[in-house]
mmCIF file with all atom_site columns, C-alpha atoms in Angstrom:
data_model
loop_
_atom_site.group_PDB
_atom_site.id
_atom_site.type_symbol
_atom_site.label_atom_id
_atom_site.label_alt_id
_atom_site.label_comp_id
_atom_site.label_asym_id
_atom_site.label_entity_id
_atom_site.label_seq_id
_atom_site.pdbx_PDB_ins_code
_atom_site.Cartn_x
_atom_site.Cartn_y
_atom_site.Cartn_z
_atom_site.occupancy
_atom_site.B_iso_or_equiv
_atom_site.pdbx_formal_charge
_atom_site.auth_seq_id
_atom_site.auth_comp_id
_atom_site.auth_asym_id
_atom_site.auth_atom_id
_atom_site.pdbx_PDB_model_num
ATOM 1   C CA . UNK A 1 1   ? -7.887  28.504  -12.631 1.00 81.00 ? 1   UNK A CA 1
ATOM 2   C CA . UNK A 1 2   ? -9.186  26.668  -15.885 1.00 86.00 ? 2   UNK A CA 1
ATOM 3   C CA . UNK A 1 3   ? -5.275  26.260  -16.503 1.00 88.00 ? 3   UNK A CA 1
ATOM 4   C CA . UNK A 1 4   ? -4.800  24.668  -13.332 1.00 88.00 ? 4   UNK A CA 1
ATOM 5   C CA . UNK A 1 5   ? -7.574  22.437  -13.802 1.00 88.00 ? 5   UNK A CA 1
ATOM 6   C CA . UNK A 1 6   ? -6.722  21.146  -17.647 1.00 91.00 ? 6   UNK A CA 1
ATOM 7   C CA . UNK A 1 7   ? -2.817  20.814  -15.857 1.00 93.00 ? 7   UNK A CA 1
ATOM 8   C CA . UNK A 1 8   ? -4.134  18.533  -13.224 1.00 95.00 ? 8   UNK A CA 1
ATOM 9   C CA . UNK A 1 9   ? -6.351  16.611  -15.246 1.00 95.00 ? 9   UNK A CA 1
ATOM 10  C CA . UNK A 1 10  ? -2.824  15.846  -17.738 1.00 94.00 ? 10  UNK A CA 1
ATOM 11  C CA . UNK A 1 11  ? -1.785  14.294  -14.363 1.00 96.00 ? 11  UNK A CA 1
ATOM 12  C CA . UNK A 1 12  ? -4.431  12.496  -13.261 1.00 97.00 ? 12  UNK A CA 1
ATOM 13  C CA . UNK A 1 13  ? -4.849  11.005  -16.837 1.00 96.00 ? 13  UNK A CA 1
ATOM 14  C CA . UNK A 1 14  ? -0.733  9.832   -16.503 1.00 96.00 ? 14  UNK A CA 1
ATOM 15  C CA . UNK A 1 15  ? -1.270  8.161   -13.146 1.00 96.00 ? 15  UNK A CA 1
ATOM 16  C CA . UNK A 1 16  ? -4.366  6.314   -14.743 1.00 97.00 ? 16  UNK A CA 1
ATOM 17  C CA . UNK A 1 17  ? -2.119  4.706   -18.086 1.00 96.00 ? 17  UNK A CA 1
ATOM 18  C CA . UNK A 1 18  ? 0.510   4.319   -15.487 1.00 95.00 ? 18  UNK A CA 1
ATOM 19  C CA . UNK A 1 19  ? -1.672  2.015   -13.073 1.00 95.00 ? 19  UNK A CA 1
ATOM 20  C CA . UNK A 1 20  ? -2.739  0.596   -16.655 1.00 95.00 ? 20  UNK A CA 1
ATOM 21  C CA . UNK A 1 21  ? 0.967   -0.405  -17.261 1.00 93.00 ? 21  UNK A CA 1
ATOM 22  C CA . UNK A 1 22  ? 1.708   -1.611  -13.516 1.00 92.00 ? 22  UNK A CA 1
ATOM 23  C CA . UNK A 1 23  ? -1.032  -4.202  -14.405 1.00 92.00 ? 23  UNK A CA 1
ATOM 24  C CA . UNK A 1 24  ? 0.394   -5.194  -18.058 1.00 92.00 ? 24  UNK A CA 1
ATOM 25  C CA . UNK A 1 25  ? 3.849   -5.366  -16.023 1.00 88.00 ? 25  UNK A CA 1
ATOM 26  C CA . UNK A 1 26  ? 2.198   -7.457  -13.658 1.00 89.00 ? 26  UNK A CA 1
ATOM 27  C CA . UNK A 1 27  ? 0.245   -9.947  -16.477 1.00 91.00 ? 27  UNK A CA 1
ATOM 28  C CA . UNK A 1 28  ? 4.118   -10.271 -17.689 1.00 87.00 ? 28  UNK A CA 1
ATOM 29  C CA . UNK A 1 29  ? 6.155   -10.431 -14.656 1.00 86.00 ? 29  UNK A CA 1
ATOM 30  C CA . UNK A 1 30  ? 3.598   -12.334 -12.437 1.00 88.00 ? 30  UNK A CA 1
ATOM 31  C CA . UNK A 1 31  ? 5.051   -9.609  -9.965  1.00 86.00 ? 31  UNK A CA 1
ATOM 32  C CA . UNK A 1 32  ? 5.057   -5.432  -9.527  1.00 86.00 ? 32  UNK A CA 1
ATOM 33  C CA . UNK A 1 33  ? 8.441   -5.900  -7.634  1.00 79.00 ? 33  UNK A CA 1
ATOM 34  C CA . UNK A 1 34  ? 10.553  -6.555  -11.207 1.00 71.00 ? 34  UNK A CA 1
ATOM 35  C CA . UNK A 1 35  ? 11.356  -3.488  -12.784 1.00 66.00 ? 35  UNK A CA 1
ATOM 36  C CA . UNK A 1 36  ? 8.873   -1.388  -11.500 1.00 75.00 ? 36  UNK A CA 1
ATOM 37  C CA . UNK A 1 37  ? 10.154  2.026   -12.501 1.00 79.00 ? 37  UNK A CA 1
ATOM 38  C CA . UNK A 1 38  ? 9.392   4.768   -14.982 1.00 82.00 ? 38  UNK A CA 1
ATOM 39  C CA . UNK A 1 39  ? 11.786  3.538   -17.554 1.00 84.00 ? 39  UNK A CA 1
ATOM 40  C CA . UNK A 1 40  ? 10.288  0.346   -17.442 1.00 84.00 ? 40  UNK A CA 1
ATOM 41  C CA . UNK A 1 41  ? 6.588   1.748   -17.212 1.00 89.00 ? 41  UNK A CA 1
ATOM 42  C CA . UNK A 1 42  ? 8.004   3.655   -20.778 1.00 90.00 ? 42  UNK A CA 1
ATOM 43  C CA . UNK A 1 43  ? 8.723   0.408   -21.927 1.00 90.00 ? 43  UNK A CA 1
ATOM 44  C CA . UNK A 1 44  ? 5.412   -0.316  -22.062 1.00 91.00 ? 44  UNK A CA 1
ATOM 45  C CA . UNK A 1 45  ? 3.430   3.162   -22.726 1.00 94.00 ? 45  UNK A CA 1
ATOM 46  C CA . UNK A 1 46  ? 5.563   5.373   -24.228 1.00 95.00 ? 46  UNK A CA 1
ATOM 47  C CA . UNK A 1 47  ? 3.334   8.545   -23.210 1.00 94.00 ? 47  UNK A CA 1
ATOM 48  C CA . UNK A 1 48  ? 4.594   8.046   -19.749 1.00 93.00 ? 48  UNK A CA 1
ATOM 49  C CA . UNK A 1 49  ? 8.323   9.272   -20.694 1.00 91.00 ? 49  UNK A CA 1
ATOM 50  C CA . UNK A 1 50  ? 6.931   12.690  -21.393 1.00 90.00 ? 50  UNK A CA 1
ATOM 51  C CA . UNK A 1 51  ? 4.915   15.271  -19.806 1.00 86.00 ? 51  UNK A CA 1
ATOM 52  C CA . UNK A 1 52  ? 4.516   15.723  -15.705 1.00 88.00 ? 52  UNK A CA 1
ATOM 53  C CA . UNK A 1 53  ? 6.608   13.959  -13.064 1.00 89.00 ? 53  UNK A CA 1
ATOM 54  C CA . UNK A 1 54  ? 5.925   10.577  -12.486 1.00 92.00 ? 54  UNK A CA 1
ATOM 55  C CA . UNK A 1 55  ? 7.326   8.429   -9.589  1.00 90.00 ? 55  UNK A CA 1
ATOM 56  C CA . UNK A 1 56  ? 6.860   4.628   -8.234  1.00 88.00 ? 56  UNK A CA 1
ATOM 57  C CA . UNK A 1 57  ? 7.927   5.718   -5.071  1.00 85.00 ? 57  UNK A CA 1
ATOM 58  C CA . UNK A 1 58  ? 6.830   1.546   -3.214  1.00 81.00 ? 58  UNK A CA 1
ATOM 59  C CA . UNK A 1 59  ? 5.864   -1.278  -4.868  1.00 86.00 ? 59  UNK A CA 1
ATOM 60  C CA . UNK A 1 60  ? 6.176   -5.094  -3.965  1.00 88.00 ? 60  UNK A CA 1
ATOM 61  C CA . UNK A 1 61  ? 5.140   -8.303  -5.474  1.00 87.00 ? 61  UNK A CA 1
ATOM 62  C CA . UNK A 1 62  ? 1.534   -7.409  -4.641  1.00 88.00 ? 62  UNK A CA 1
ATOM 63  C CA . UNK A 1 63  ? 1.184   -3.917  -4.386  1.00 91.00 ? 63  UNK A CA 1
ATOM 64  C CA . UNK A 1 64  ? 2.205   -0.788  -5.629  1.00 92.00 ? 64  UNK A CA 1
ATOM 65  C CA . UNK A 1 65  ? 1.805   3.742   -5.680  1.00 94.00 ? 65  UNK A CA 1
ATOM 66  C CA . UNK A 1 66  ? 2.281   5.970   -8.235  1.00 94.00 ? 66  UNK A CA 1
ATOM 67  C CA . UNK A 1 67  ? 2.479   9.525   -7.986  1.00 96.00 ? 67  UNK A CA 1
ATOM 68  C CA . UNK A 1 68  ? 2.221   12.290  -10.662 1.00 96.00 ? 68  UNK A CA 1
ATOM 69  C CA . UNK A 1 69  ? 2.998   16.101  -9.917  1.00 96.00 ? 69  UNK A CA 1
ATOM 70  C CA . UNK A 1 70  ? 1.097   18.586  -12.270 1.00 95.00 ? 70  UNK A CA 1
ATOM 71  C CA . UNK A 1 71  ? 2.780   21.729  -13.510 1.00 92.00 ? 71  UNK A CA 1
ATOM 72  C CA . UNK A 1 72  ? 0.499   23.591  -11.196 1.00 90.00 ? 72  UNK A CA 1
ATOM 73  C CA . UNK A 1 73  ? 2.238   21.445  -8.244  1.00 93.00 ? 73  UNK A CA 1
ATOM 74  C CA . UNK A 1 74  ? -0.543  19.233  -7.225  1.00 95.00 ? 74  UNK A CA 1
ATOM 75  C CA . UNK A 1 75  ? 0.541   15.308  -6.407  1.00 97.00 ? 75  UNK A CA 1
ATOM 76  C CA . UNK A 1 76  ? -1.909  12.766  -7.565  1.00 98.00 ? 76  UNK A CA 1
ATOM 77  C CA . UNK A 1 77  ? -1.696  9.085   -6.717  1.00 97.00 ? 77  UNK A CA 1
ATOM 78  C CA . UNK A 1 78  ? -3.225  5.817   -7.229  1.00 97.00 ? 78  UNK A CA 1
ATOM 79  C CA . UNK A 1 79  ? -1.987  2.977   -4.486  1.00 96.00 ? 79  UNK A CA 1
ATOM 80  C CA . UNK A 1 80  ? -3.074  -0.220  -4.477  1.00 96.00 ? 80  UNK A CA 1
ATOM 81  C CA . UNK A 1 81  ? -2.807  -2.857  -1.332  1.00 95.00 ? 81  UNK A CA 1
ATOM 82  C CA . UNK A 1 82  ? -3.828  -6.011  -0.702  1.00 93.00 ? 82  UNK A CA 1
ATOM 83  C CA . UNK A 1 83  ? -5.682  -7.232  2.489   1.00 94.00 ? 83  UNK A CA 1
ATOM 84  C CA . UNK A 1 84  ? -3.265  -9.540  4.071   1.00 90.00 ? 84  UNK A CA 1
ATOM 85  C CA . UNK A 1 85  ? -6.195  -11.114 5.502   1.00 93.00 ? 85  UNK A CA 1
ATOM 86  C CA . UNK A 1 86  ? -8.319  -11.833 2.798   1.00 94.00 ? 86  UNK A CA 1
ATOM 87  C CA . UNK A 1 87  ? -6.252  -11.135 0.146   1.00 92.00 ? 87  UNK A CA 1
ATOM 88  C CA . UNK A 1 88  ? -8.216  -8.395  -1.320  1.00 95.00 ? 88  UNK A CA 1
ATOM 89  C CA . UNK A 1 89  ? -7.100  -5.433  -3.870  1.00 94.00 ? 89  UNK A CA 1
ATOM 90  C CA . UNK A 1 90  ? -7.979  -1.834  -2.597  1.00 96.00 ? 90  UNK A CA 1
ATOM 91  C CA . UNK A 1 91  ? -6.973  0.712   -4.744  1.00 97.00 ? 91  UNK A CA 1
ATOM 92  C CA . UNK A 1 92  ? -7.201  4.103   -3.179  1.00 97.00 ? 92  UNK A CA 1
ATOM 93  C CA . UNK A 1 93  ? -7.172  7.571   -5.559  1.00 98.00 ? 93  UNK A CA 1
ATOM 94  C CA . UNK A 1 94  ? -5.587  10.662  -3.577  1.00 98.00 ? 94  UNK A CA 1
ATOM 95  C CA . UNK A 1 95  ? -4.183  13.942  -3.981  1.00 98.00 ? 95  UNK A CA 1
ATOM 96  C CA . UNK A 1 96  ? -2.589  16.882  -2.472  1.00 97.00 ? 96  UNK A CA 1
ATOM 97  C CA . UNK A 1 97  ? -2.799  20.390  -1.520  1.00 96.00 ? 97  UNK A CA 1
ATOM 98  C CA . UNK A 1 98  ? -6.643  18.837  -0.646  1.00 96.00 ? 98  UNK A CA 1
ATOM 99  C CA . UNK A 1 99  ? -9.203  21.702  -2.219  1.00 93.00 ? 99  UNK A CA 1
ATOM 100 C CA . UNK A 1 100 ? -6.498  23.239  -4.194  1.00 91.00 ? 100 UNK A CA 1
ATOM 101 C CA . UNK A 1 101 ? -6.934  22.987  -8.048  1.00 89.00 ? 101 UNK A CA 1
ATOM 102 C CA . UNK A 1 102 ? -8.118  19.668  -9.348  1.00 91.00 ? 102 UNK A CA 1
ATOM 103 C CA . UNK A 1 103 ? -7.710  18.237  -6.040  1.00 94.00 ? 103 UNK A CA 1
ATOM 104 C CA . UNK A 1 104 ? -11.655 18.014  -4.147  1.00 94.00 ? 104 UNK A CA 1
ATOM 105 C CA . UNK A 1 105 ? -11.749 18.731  -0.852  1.00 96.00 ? 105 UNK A CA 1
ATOM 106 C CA . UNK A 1 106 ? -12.004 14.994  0.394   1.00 97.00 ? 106 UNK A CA 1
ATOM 107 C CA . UNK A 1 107 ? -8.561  14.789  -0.652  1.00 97.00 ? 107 UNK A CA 1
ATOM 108 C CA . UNK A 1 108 ? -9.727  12.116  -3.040  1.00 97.00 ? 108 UNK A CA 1
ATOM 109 C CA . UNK A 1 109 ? -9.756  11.817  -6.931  1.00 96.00 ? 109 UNK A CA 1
#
């Protein structure tokens, strides 16, 4: 269980220097839609090239997810989305199987 944990932790600390490195993209770019991959998220931090499974599975000029599976097979994400209304950032923290692992039982991280 205490391997588990330390696994999903790994994972939750990649999807954290990846949403680090969406924003540096962005500061660059002036857009998350341009190159908004893992090679290009590599580009910019390195330590996201090795270690657990990282995707960018949507982004778009504004917003953007990131997902991270842990060796112990838990999915953590980090999506941001804007308000089209007011034009606010949320940026929500999930993860999956909820209670399982690292992952609480609100499902959120």
């Amino acid at each position: 269980n205490q391997r588990t944990k330390a696994q999903d932790t790994e994972a939750k600390s990649k999807a954290r220097t990846a949403q680090t490195a969406l924003e540096t993209l962005y500061v660059n770019e002036q857009s998350y839609a341009t190159g908004t991959d893992q090679a290009a998220l590599a580009k910019i931090e390195p330590s996201l090239a090795d270690g657990p499974a990282l995707t960018v599975p949507t982004h778009t000029a504004t917003d953007w997810k990131v997902s991270v599976v842990s060796v112990g097979g838990q999915t953590f994400s980090i999506d941001k989305t804007t308000d089209t209304t007011t034009g606010q950032p949320t940026v929500s923290r999930t993860c999956t199987p909820v209670g399982q692992g690292g992952c609480p039982s609100t499902g959120k991280w």
